[in-house]
mmCIF file of C-alpha atoms in Angstrom:
data_model
loop_
_atom_site.group_PDB
_atom_site.id
_atom_site.type_symbol
_atom_site.label_atom_id
_atom_site.label_comp_id
_atom_site.label_asym_id
_atom_site.label_seq_id
_atom_site.Cartn_x
_atom_site.Cartn_y
_atom_site.Cartn_z
ATOM 1 C CA MET A 1421 22.128 -157.644 -185.999
ATOM 2 C CA ALA A 1422 21.389 -154.335 -187.716
ATOM 3 C CA GLN A 1423 21.834 -154.390 -191.478
ATOM 4 C CA VAL A 1424 24.190 -151.908 -193.098
ATOM 5 C CA ASN A 1425 22.545 -149.807 -195.785
ATOM 6 C CA ASP A 1426 25.107 -149.675 -198.578
ATOM 7 C CA LEU A 1427 22.793 -147.440 -200.672
ATOM 8 C CA SER A 1428 22.474 -150.094 -203.410
ATOM 9 C CA ARG A 1429 19.107 -151.219 -202.028
ATOM 10 C CA SER A 1430 16.646 -150.225 -199.352
ATOM 11 C CA VAL A 1431 16.656 -152.176 -196.097
ATOM 12 C CA SER A 1432 13.305 -150.776 -194.930
ATOM 13 C CA ALA A 1433 10.189 -152.839 -195.587
ATOM 14 C CA PHE A 1434 8.162 -151.431 -198.476
ATOM 15 C CA ASP A 1435 4.391 -151.396 -198.106
ATOM 16 C CA PRO A 1436 2.840 -150.199 -201.399
ATOM 17 C CA ILE A 1437 -0.587 -149.840 -199.776
ATOM 18 C CA SER A 1438 0.467 -147.075 -197.375
ATOM 19 C CA THR A 1439 3.467 -145.535 -199.151
ATOM 20 C CA LEU A 1440 3.292 -142.520 -201.457
ATOM 21 C CA VAL A 1441 6.154 -142.754 -203.974
ATOM 22 C CA VAL A 1442 7.292 -139.633 -205.829
ATOM 23 C CA VAL A 1443 10.077 -139.026 -208.353
ATOM 24 C CA VAL A 1444 11.162 -135.672 -209.757
ATOM 25 C CA GLU A 1445 12.817 -135.199 -213.147
ATOM 26 C CA MET A 1446 14.663 -131.926 -212.593
ATOM 27 C CA SER A 1447 15.852 -129.432 -215.176
ATOM 28 C CA LYS A 1448 16.832 -125.789 -215.138
ATOM 29 C CA ALA A 1449 13.481 -124.538 -216.421
ATOM 30 C CA SER A 1450 10.988 -126.945 -214.845
ATOM 31 C CA TRP A 1451 10.401 -130.028 -212.705
ATOM 32 C CA LEU A 1452 8.336 -132.983 -213.905
ATOM 33 C CA VAL A 1453 6.858 -134.787 -210.891
ATOM 34 C CA SER A 1454 5.519 -138.341 -211.131
ATOM 35 C CA GLY A 1455 3.828 -140.265 -208.363
ATOM 36 C CA VAL A 1456 2.389 -143.631 -207.395
ATOM 37 C CA VAL A 1457 -0.614 -142.870 -205.161
ATOM 38 C CA PRO A 1458 -2.173 -145.785 -203.225
ATOM 39 C CA GLY A 1459 -5.829 -146.247 -204.118
ATOM 40 C CA VAL A 1460 -5.538 -144.146 -207.280
ATOM 41 C CA GLU A 1461 -5.392 -146.171 -210.489
ATOM 42 C CA ARG A 1462 -3.819 -143.476 -212.630
ATOM 43 C CA GLN A 1463 -0.171 -142.534 -212.227
ATOM 44 C CA PRO A 1464 -0.280 -138.735 -211.856
ATOM 45 C CA LEU A 1465 2.243 -136.558 -213.661
ATOM 46 C CA LYS A 1466 2.598 -132.833 -213.024
ATOM 47 C CA LYS A 1467 4.923 -130.196 -214.448
ATOM 48 C CA LEU A 1468 6.020 -127.513 -211.976
ATOM 49 C CA ASP A 1469 8.252 -124.498 -211.881
ATOM 50 C CA PRO A 1470 11.457 -125.152 -209.892
ATOM 51 C CA ASP A 1471 9.738 -124.389 -206.597
ATOM 52 C CA ALA A 1472 10.138 -126.590 -203.514
ATOM 53 C CA THR A 1473 7.031 -125.134 -201.851
ATOM 54 C CA ALA A 1474 4.887 -125.995 -204.885
ATOM 55 C CA LEU A 1475 6.309 -129.533 -204.807
ATOM 56 C CA LEU A 1476 5.344 -129.866 -201.145
ATOM 57 C CA ARG A 1477 1.797 -128.684 -201.908
ATOM 58 C CA LEU A 1478 1.522 -131.246 -204.725
ATOM 59 C CA ILE A 1479 2.670 -134.064 -202.431
ATOM 60 C CA GLU A 1480 0.108 -133.033 -199.833
ATOM 61 C CA ARG A 1481 -2.622 -132.998 -202.503
ATOM 62 C CA TRP A 1482 -1.747 -136.540 -203.586
ATOM 63 C CA ARG A 1483 -1.717 -137.613 -199.956
ATOM 64 C CA ASN A 1484 -5.258 -136.300 -199.529
ATOM 65 C CA GLU A 1485 -6.336 -138.167 -202.689
ATOM 66 C CA ALA A 1486 -5.030 -141.419 -201.203
ATOM 67 C CA LEU A 1487 -6.864 -140.666 -197.955
ATOM 68 C CA ARG A 1488 -10.149 -140.091 -199.805
ATOM 69 C CA ALA A 1489 -9.600 -143.441 -201.570
ATOM 70 C CA GLY A 1490 -9.387 -145.153 -198.192
ATOM 71 C CA ARG A 1491 -5.596 -145.539 -198.121
ATOM 72 C CA PRO A 1492 -4.074 -143.484 -195.288
ATOM 73 C CA ILE A 1493 -0.418 -142.680 -195.986
ATOM 74 C CA SER A 1494 2.158 -143.615 -193.350
ATOM 75 C CA ARG A 1495 5.266 -143.065 -195.478
ATOM 76 C CA ILE A 1496 6.179 -140.551 -198.175
ATOM 77 C CA THR A 1497 9.351 -141.288 -200.120
ATOM 78 C CA LEU A 1498 10.772 -139.137 -202.900
ATOM 79 C CA ALA A 1499 13.770 -139.470 -205.202
ATOM 80 C CA TYR A 1500 15.468 -137.431 -207.877
ATOM 81 C CA GLU A 1501 18.594 -137.862 -209.949
ATOM 82 C CA ALA A 1502 21.880 -136.337 -208.820
ATOM 83 C CA GLY A 1503 22.852 -133.394 -210.965
ATOM 84 C CA ARG A 1504 23.085 -129.630 -211.207
ATOM 85 C CA ASP A 1505 20.846 -128.864 -208.223
ATOM 86 C CA GLY A 1506 22.910 -130.900 -205.779
ATOM 87 C CA PHE A 1507 21.436 -131.936 -202.429
ATOM 88 C CA TRP A 1508 19.637 -128.868 -201.125
ATOM 89 C CA LEU A 1509 16.176 -130.170 -202.064
ATOM 90 C CA ALA A 1510 16.758 -133.505 -200.290
ATOM 91 C CA ARG A 1511 17.852 -131.726 -197.109
ATOM 92 C CA TRP A 1512 14.893 -129.334 -197.358
ATOM 93 C CA LEU A 1513 12.398 -132.199 -197.704
ATOM 94 C CA ILE A 1514 13.971 -134.303 -194.948
ATOM 95 C CA ALA A 1515 13.654 -131.336 -192.587
ATOM 96 C CA ARG A 1516 9.899 -131.389 -193.354
ATOM 97 C CA GLY A 1517 9.405 -135.074 -192.605
ATOM 98 C CA ILE A 1518 9.666 -136.500 -196.124
ATOM 99 C CA GLU A 1519 12.011 -139.402 -196.858
ATOM 100 C CA ALA A 1520 14.198 -138.082 -199.700
ATOM 101 C CA HIS A 1521 16.822 -139.931 -201.754
ATOM 102 C CA VAL A 1522 19.233 -138.879 -204.495
ATOM 103 C CA ILE A 1523 19.773 -141.443 -207.276
ATOM 104 C CA HIS A 1524 23.300 -141.951 -208.587
ATOM 105 C CA SER A 1525 23.017 -141.023 -212.271
ATOM 106 C CA ALA A 1526 25.528 -143.598 -213.519
ATOM 107 C CA SER A 1527 23.736 -146.436 -211.685
ATOM 108 C CA VAL A 1528 20.584 -146.206 -213.824
ATOM 109 C CA ALA A 1529 20.581 -148.589 -216.788
ATOM 110 C CA VAL A 1530 19.399 -146.974 -220.032
ATOM 111 C CA SER A 1531 18.484 -148.343 -223.449
ATOM 112 C CA ARG A 1532 21.444 -149.068 -225.715
ATOM 113 C CA GLU A 1533 19.559 -148.216 -228.895
ATOM 114 C CA ARG A 1534 21.555 -145.973 -231.204
ATOM 115 C CA LYS A 1535 18.877 -143.288 -231.289
ATOM 116 C CA ARG A 1536 16.761 -143.938 -228.248
ATOM 117 C CA ALA A 1537 13.850 -141.659 -227.506
ATOM 118 C CA LYS A 1538 14.541 -139.318 -224.614
ATOM 119 C CA THR A 1539 11.999 -136.972 -223.065
ATOM 120 C CA ASP A 1540 11.314 -135.767 -219.533
ATOM 121 C CA ARG A 1541 8.240 -137.979 -219.432
ATOM 122 C CA LEU A 1542 10.227 -141.100 -220.379
ATOM 123 C CA ASP A 1543 12.997 -140.195 -217.941
ATOM 124 C CA ALA A 1544 10.467 -139.755 -215.120
ATOM 125 C CA ALA A 1545 8.954 -143.169 -215.905
ATOM 126 C CA MET A 1546 12.417 -144.751 -215.901
ATOM 127 C CA LEU A 1547 13.284 -143.151 -212.551
ATOM 128 C CA MET A 1548 10.020 -144.440 -211.098
ATOM 129 C CA ARG A 1549 10.771 -148.008 -212.256
ATOM 130 C CA VAL A 1550 14.273 -148.086 -210.758
ATOM 131 C CA PHE A 1551 13.163 -146.348 -207.565
ATOM 132 C CA LEU A 1552 10.370 -148.873 -206.969
ATOM 133 C CA GLY A 1553 12.856 -151.699 -207.474
ATOM 134 C CA TRP A 1554 15.223 -150.056 -204.993
ATOM 135 C CA LEU A 1555 12.414 -149.653 -202.450
ATOM 136 C CA ARG A 1556 11.565 -153.360 -202.770
ATOM 137 C CA GLY A 1557 15.131 -154.153 -201.712
ATOM 138 C CA GLU A 1558 16.181 -155.618 -205.053
ATOM 139 C CA ARG A 1559 19.791 -155.089 -206.096
ATOM 140 C CA GLY A 1560 20.831 -153.793 -209.492
ATOM 141 C CA HIS A 1561 18.061 -151.265 -210.093
ATOM 142 C CA CYS A 1562 19.971 -148.176 -208.980
ATOM 143 C CA GLY A 1563 22.237 -146.820 -206.267
ATOM 144 C CA MET A 1564 21.724 -143.852 -204.012
ATOM 145 C CA VAL A 1565 24.140 -141.056 -203.209
ATOM 146 C CA ALA A 1566 24.910 -140.255 -199.587
ATOM 147 C CA ILE A 1567 23.364 -136.873 -198.807
ATOM 148 C CA PRO A 1568 25.977 -134.613 -197.193
ATOM 149 C CA THR A 1569 25.208 -131.884 -194.731
ATOM 150 C CA MET A 1570 25.699 -128.264 -195.724
ATOM 151 C CA GLU A 1571 28.775 -128.148 -193.473
ATOM 152 C CA GLU A 1572 30.294 -131.182 -195.197
ATOM 153 C CA GLU A 1573 29.712 -129.665 -198.624
ATOM 154 C CA ASP A 1574 31.163 -126.341 -197.515
ATOM 155 C CA ALA A 1575 34.273 -128.036 -196.096
ATOM 156 C CA ARG A 1576 35.199 -129.265 -199.599
ATOM 157 C CA ARG A 1577 35.101 -125.806 -201.135
ATOM 158 C CA PRO A 1578 38.611 -124.545 -200.145
ATOM 159 C CA SER A 1579 40.373 -127.551 -201.668
ATOM 160 C CA ARG A 1580 38.301 -127.386 -204.846
ATOM 161 C CA GLU A 1581 38.730 -123.622 -205.157
ATOM 162 C CA ARG A 1582 42.486 -123.977 -204.717
ATOM 163 C CA GLU A 1583 42.586 -126.637 -207.440
ATOM 164 C CA SER A 1584 40.716 -124.274 -209.780
ATOM 165 C CA LEU A 1585 43.102 -121.422 -208.964
ATOM 166 C CA VAL A 1586 46.159 -123.614 -209.578
ATOM 167 C CA ASP A 1587 44.714 -124.576 -212.970
ATOM 168 C CA GLU A 1588 44.142 -120.879 -213.718
ATOM 169 C CA ARG A 1589 47.736 -120.084 -212.757
ATOM 170 C CA SER A 1590 49.048 -122.829 -215.058
ATOM 171 C CA ARG A 1591 46.798 -121.687 -217.912
ATOM 172 C CA ILE A 1592 48.009 -118.082 -217.748
ATOM 173 C CA THR A 1593 51.656 -119.131 -217.418
ATOM 174 C CA ASN A 1594 51.472 -121.553 -220.342
ATOM 175 C CA ARG A 1595 49.793 -118.967 -222.555
ATOM 176 C CA MET A 1596 52.531 -116.438 -221.817
ATOM 177 C CA LYS A 1597 55.281 -118.969 -222.499
ATOM 178 C CA SER A 1598 53.660 -119.857 -225.829
ATOM 179 C CA ALA A 1599 53.523 -116.180 -226.798
ATOM 180 C CA LEU A 1600 57.212 -115.751 -225.908
ATOM 181 C CA ALA A 1601 58.153 -118.813 -227.956
ATOM 182 C CA ARG A 1602 56.756 -117.083 -231.065
ATOM 183 C CA PHE A 1603 59.421 -114.412 -230.571
ATOM 184 C CA GLY A 1604 62.192 -116.958 -229.994
ATOM 185 C CA ILE A 1605 62.389 -116.324 -226.227
ATOM 186 C CA ARG A 1606 62.822 -119.352 -223.993
ATOM 187 C CA GLY A 1607 63.682 -119.800 -220.345
ATOM 188 C CA PHE A 1608 61.726 -116.796 -219.066
ATOM 189 C CA LYS A 1609 59.563 -117.680 -216.044
ATOM 190 C CA PRO A 1610 56.532 -115.358 -215.982
ATOM 191 C CA HIS A 1611 55.186 -116.793 -212.710
ATOM 192 C CA LEU A 1612 58.064 -115.437 -210.626
ATOM 193 C CA ARG A 1613 57.410 -112.373 -208.466
ATOM 194 C CA LYS A 1614 60.157 -110.311 -210.127
ATOM 195 C CA ALA A 1615 59.073 -111.243 -213.664
ATOM 196 C CA PRO A 1616 57.341 -107.854 -214.336
ATOM 197 C CA GLU A 1617 60.618 -106.033 -213.630
ATOM 198 C CA ARG A 1618 62.508 -108.206 -216.115
ATOM 199 C CA LEU A 1619 59.924 -107.916 -218.856
ATOM 200 C CA ALA A 1620 61.393 -104.734 -220.391
ATOM 201 C CA GLY A 1621 64.841 -106.344 -220.687
ATOM 202 C CA LEU A 1622 63.704 -109.279 -222.834
ATOM 203 C CA ARG A 1623 65.067 -109.441 -226.377
ATOM 204 C CA THR A 1624 63.597 -111.341 -229.299
ATOM 205 C CA ALA A 1625 65.589 -113.557 -231.627
ATOM 206 C CA GLU A 1626 65.947 -110.528 -233.954
ATOM 207 C CA GLY A 1627 67.604 -108.583 -231.138
ATOM 208 C CA THR A 1628 64.721 -106.152 -230.533
ATOM 209 C CA GLY A 1629 62.482 -105.647 -227.534
ATOM 210 C CA LEU A 1630 58.973 -107.035 -227.308
ATOM 211 C CA PRO A 1631 56.234 -105.094 -229.168
ATOM 212 C CA ALA A 1632 54.162 -102.668 -227.112
ATOM 213 C CA ASN A 1633 50.872 -104.602 -227.305
ATOM 214 C CA ILE A 1634 52.356 -107.893 -226.127
ATOM 215 C CA ILE A 1635 54.076 -106.105 -223.217
ATOM 216 C CA GLU A 1636 50.756 -104.590 -222.132
ATOM 217 C CA GLU A 1637 49.070 -108.004 -222.423
ATOM 218 C CA PHE A 1638 51.822 -109.587 -220.339
ATOM 219 C CA ARG A 1639 51.472 -106.954 -217.630
ATOM 220 C CA ARG A 1640 47.758 -107.663 -217.381
ATOM 221 C CA ASP A 1641 48.434 -111.412 -217.246
ATOM 222 C CA MET A 1642 51.056 -110.913 -214.545
ATOM 223 C CA ALA A 1643 48.607 -108.835 -212.526
ATOM 224 C CA ARG A 1644 46.128 -111.719 -212.739
ATOM 225 C CA LEU A 1645 48.888 -114.133 -211.711
ATOM 226 C CA ALA A 1646 49.666 -112.000 -208.660
ATOM 227 C CA LEU A 1647 45.978 -112.002 -207.675
ATOM 228 C CA VAL A 1648 45.695 -115.782 -208.132
ATOM 229 C CA ARG A 1649 48.864 -116.275 -206.110
ATOM 230 C CA GLU A 1650 47.459 -114.125 -203.311
ATOM 231 C CA GLN A 1651 44.164 -116.047 -203.278
ATOM 232 C CA ILE A 1652 45.947 -119.419 -203.131
ATOM 233 C CA SER A 1653 48.050 -118.175 -200.233
ATOM 234 C CA SER A 1654 44.914 -116.924 -198.440
ATOM 235 C CA ILE A 1655 43.200 -120.319 -198.778
ATOM 236 C CA GLU A 1656 46.240 -122.154 -197.433
ATOM 237 C CA LYS A 1657 46.648 -119.744 -194.514
ATOM 238 C CA THR A 1658 42.961 -119.992 -193.557
ATOM 239 C CA ARG A 1659 43.095 -123.794 -193.654
ATOM 240 C CA VAL A 1660 46.068 -123.892 -191.277
ATOM 241 C CA GLU A 1661 44.329 -121.478 -188.895
ATOM 242 C CA ARG A 1662 41.198 -123.647 -188.788
ATOM 243 C CA LEU A 1663 43.271 -126.747 -188.072
ATOM 244 C CA GLU A 1664 45.039 -124.969 -185.218
ATOM 245 C CA ARG A 1665 41.768 -123.706 -183.713
ATOM 246 C CA ALA A 1666 40.211 -127.195 -183.527
ATOM 247 C CA PRO A 1667 43.024 -129.713 -184.051
ATOM 248 C CA ASP A 1668 41.291 -132.804 -182.641
ATOM 249 C CA THR A 1669 37.689 -132.417 -183.772
ATOM 250 C CA GLY A 1670 36.097 -134.478 -186.543
ATOM 251 C CA PRO A 1671 37.947 -134.520 -189.867
ATOM 252 C CA HIS A 1672 40.660 -132.202 -188.537
ATOM 253 C CA ALA A 1673 42.129 -135.088 -186.541
ATOM 254 C CA MET A 1674 42.238 -137.193 -189.732
ATOM 255 C CA VAL A 1675 43.971 -134.386 -191.629
ATOM 256 C CA ARG A 1676 46.607 -133.961 -188.932
ATOM 257 C CA LEU A 1677 47.226 -137.721 -188.780
ATOM 258 C CA LEU A 1678 47.624 -137.998 -192.564
ATOM 259 C CA ALA A 1679 49.931 -134.979 -192.643
ATOM 260 C CA ARG A 1680 52.270 -136.825 -190.289
ATOM 261 C CA VAL A 1681 53.068 -139.293 -193.101
ATOM 262 C CA ILE A 1682 56.308 -138.115 -194.712
ATOM 263 C CA GLY A 1683 55.495 -137.161 -198.305
ATOM 264 C CA ILE A 1684 51.928 -136.003 -197.615
ATOM 265 C CA GLY A 1685 51.292 -132.301 -197.062
ATOM 266 C CA ILE A 1686 48.344 -130.471 -195.567
ATOM 267 C CA GLU A 1687 46.750 -129.802 -198.960
ATOM 268 C CA THR A 1688 46.783 -133.468 -200.051
ATOM 269 C CA ALA A 1689 45.677 -134.643 -196.609
ATOM 270 C CA ASP A 1690 42.774 -132.183 -196.543
ATOM 271 C CA MET A 1691 41.650 -133.162 -200.051
ATOM 272 C CA LEU A 1692 41.692 -136.893 -199.268
ATOM 273 C CA VAL A 1693 39.847 -136.492 -195.970
ATOM 274 C CA ARG A 1694 37.166 -134.144 -197.289
ATOM 275 C CA GLU A 1695 36.564 -136.010 -200.549
ATOM 276 C CA ILE A 1696 36.714 -139.663 -199.482
ATOM 277 C CA LEU A 1697 38.258 -140.678 -196.152
ATOM 278 C CA SER A 1698 35.637 -138.970 -193.967
ATOM 279 C CA ARG A 1699 32.821 -140.770 -195.807
ATOM 280 C CA LYS A 1700 31.255 -143.825 -194.175
ATOM 281 C CA LEU A 1701 32.245 -146.351 -196.826
ATOM 282 C CA ARG A 1702 31.462 -150.003 -196.302
ATOM 283 C CA ASP A 1703 34.832 -151.682 -196.943
ATOM 284 C CA ARG A 1704 38.073 -151.391 -198.903
ATOM 285 C CA ARG A 1705 36.377 -152.339 -202.163
ATOM 286 C CA ALA A 1706 33.925 -149.480 -201.752
ATOM 287 C CA VAL A 1707 36.840 -147.115 -201.038
ATOM 288 C CA ALA A 1708 38.677 -148.100 -204.235
ATOM 289 C CA ARG A 1709 35.468 -148.020 -206.264
ATOM 290 C CA TYR A 1710 34.588 -144.507 -205.084
ATOM 291 C CA ALA A 1711 37.977 -143.283 -206.346
ATOM 292 C CA GLY A 1712 37.481 -145.008 -209.714
ATOM 293 C CA LEU A 1713 40.609 -147.111 -209.191
ATOM 294 C CA THR A 1714 38.951 -150.454 -209.926
ATOM 295 C CA GLY A 1715 39.200 -152.331 -213.211
ATOM 296 C CA SER A 1716 36.607 -152.637 -215.957
ATOM 297 C CA PRO A 1717 36.716 -156.217 -217.334
ATOM 298 C CA ASP A 1718 35.343 -157.101 -220.765
ATOM 299 C CA GLU A 1719 34.405 -160.769 -220.771
ATOM 300 C CA SER A 1720 32.158 -162.564 -223.236
ATOM 301 C CA GLY A 1721 32.522 -166.181 -224.268
ATOM 302 C CA LEU A 1722 36.225 -166.848 -224.798
ATOM 303 C CA LYS A 1723 37.119 -163.154 -224.759
ATOM 304 C CA ARG A 1724 38.893 -162.029 -221.616
ATOM 305 C CA ARG A 1725 40.424 -158.577 -221.479
ATOM 306 C CA GLU A 1726 40.745 -155.606 -219.167
ATOM 307 C CA LYS A 1727 39.677 -152.183 -220.442
ATOM 308 C CA GLY A 1728 41.610 -150.273 -217.795
ATOM 309 C CA LEU A 1729 40.361 -148.075 -214.984
ATOM 310 C CA ALA A 1730 36.628 -147.662 -214.603
ATOM 311 C CA LYS A 1731 37.103 -143.912 -213.916
ATOM 312 C CA ALA A 1732 33.562 -143.811 -212.588
ATOM 313 C CA GLY A 1733 34.459 -142.334 -209.231
ATOM 314 C CA ASN A 1734 35.799 -139.061 -207.885
ATOM 315 C CA ALA A 1735 38.264 -137.677 -210.445
ATOM 316 C CA ARG A 1736 39.902 -135.321 -207.918
ATOM 317 C CA VAL A 1737 40.761 -138.223 -205.627
ATOM 318 C CA ARG A 1738 42.026 -140.326 -208.527
ATOM 319 C CA ARG A 1739 44.324 -137.612 -209.884
ATOM 320 C CA GLY A 1740 45.602 -136.726 -206.439
ATOM 321 C CA LEU A 1741 46.312 -140.336 -205.530
ATOM 322 C CA ILE A 1742 48.290 -141.079 -208.684
ATOM 323 C CA GLN A 1743 50.419 -137.978 -208.062
ATOM 324 C CA LEU A 1744 50.788 -139.018 -204.424
ATOM 325 C CA ALA A 1745 51.860 -142.539 -205.450
ATOM 326 C CA TRP A 1746 54.832 -141.148 -207.419
ATOM 327 C CA ARG A 1747 55.729 -138.901 -204.492
ATOM 328 C CA PHE A 1748 55.338 -141.806 -202.061
ATOM 329 C CA LEU A 1749 58.057 -143.745 -203.919
ATOM 330 C CA MET A 1750 60.454 -140.836 -203.335
ATOM 331 C CA PHE A 1751 59.789 -140.233 -199.635
ATOM 332 C CA GLN A 1752 58.902 -143.741 -198.396
ATOM 333 C CA LYS A 1753 61.484 -145.905 -200.169
ATOM 334 C CA ASP A 1754 61.705 -148.442 -197.336
ATOM 335 C CA SER A 1755 57.965 -148.989 -196.956
ATOM 336 C CA ALA A 1756 56.362 -152.311 -197.852
ATOM 337 C CA LEU A 1757 54.272 -150.649 -200.574
ATOM 338 C CA ALA A 1758 57.315 -149.097 -202.271
ATOM 339 C CA GLN A 1759 59.145 -152.444 -202.133
ATOM 340 C CA TRP A 1760 56.075 -154.181 -203.596
ATOM 341 C CA TYR A 1761 56.105 -151.716 -206.490
ATOM 342 C CA ARG A 1762 59.834 -152.069 -207.191
ATOM 343 C CA THR A 1763 59.675 -155.865 -207.094
ATOM 344 C CA ARG A 1764 57.091 -155.885 -209.896
ATOM 345 C CA THR A 1765 58.615 -153.209 -212.104
ATOM 346 C CA GLU A 1766 62.371 -153.809 -211.945
ATOM 347 C CA GLY A 1767 64.204 -156.048 -214.380
ATOM 348 C CA PRO A 1768 63.616 -156.827 -218.057
ATOM 349 C CA SER A 1769 60.430 -158.773 -217.345
ATOM 350 C CA GLY A 1770 58.949 -156.163 -215.015
ATOM 351 C CA ALA A 1771 55.542 -154.633 -215.581
ATOM 352 C CA ARG A 1772 55.126 -151.139 -216.961
ATOM 353 C CA LYS A 1773 55.646 -148.517 -214.282
ATOM 354 C CA THR A 1774 52.727 -146.389 -215.461
ATOM 355 C CA THR A 1775 50.441 -149.403 -215.147
ATOM 356 C CA MET A 1776 51.665 -150.474 -211.736
ATOM 357 C CA ILE A 1777 51.537 -146.935 -210.326
ATOM 358 C CA VAL A 1778 47.740 -147.167 -210.494
ATOM 359 C CA ALA A 1779 47.806 -150.403 -208.519
ATOM 360 C CA LEU A 1780 50.104 -148.705 -206.004
ATOM 361 C CA ALA A 1781 47.697 -145.752 -205.771
ATOM 362 C CA ARG A 1782 44.827 -148.144 -204.992
ATOM 363 C CA LYS A 1783 46.820 -149.956 -202.297
ATOM 364 C CA LEU A 1784 47.987 -146.628 -200.874
ATOM 365 C CA LEU A 1785 44.419 -145.318 -200.650
ATOM 366 C CA ILE A 1786 43.262 -148.405 -198.753
ATOM 367 C CA ALA A 1787 46.284 -148.162 -196.435
ATOM 368 C CA LEU A 1788 45.542 -144.502 -195.675
ATOM 369 C CA TRP A 1789 41.863 -145.324 -195.126
ATOM 370 C CA ARG A 1790 42.865 -147.935 -192.547
ATOM 371 C CA LEU A 1791 45.266 -145.447 -190.952
ATOM 372 C CA VAL A 1792 42.590 -142.804 -190.305
ATOM 373 C CA THR A 1793 39.801 -145.245 -189.373
ATOM 374 C CA THR A 1794 41.630 -147.853 -187.278
ATOM 375 C CA GLY A 1795 45.012 -146.234 -186.589
ATOM 376 C CA GLU A 1796 46.888 -149.030 -188.393
ATOM 377 C CA VAL A 1797 50.167 -147.578 -189.713
ATOM 378 C CA PRO A 1798 51.256 -149.140 -193.052
ATOM 379 C CA ASP A 1799 54.343 -151.347 -192.818
ATOM 380 C CA GLY A 1800 57.572 -149.388 -193.064
ATOM 381 C CA VAL A 1801 55.918 -145.971 -193.416
ATOM 382 C CA GLU A 1802 57.744 -143.193 -191.564
ATOM 383 C CA LEU A 1803 55.715 -140.632 -189.628
ATOM 384 C CA ARG A 1804 56.674 -137.145 -188.521
ATOM 385 C CA PRO A 1805 56.694 -136.552 -184.754
ATOM 386 C CA ALA A 1806 53.293 -135.626 -183.354
ATOM 387 C CA ALA A 1807 52.897 -131.876 -182.902
#
């Protein structure tokens, strides 16, 4: 039976005699490249400009050194830490026949000294240690990140851009409301389309109109709000058009299936599918862990306590799921999940609702994952008619 690579360890046999191992400590200004070259006693270390072609030349030079030492190389494997540069380098190297991996930053254990030494050289040595342990198939050294294709990365951009634009809209609106509160004006809604027309009619608590400078500032803010509103509308319209053009291909089928659940709209369905549900996760525990909806126990000796959510996963998914859980209680009151929640929170001895909503969000995520992967509809959940 084929083994499933869960990215916590390598399932390929590691032969140190014929394998060239390379790690790259990446920064904005430079790359520090460390290698383990078969047949070469020293562990070479080279500082490069951020240049993929120069890195490829360096790897080829080390390969020739191993060949001159009588150790022909049959496998070249390289790893770097996930960060600012993303996954382009891994894809670029894989296309050129090099086995590339991206190390999950939070999976690397570091010294707990209060003022530990930290340099690029020490970081490169640490990455090499954990990468060698991962290659040997030992658990606990580090975990790898699944490398997405360029198309998969691009598919997440509309949802993330829309989230940024919604935050911008809220920031501008809140700033305007705060400025109006300093003049004793409440109840004015600057985000409405007709708000610029009503601006001149506002009266302060002293019975006068707004000062000239604040009116000009508000007009500029409202112009920005109109632009943000237009961009949000454009993103939503484009998403619907893409779904209609290819309704049953790849993730689009998942989005349409999720959107049939009453209480889930296209935006939430698209975010969940692009961020988590379309990933090839091993089981339900991996799904909950990726969203950061698992607990973080603190146990030592007789001490037993729970520190709350780990929050080590995808923050967008976690925020969206908790909002969806509250909405799910409104639209799916007869579902088994909603009844489970009410049973544990009602009455004087019930648990706190804000605590249990997280547990509901975790159960809801797993139920939706099963829905899009196996077609299993959660008990009592109402679906819209298929389009």
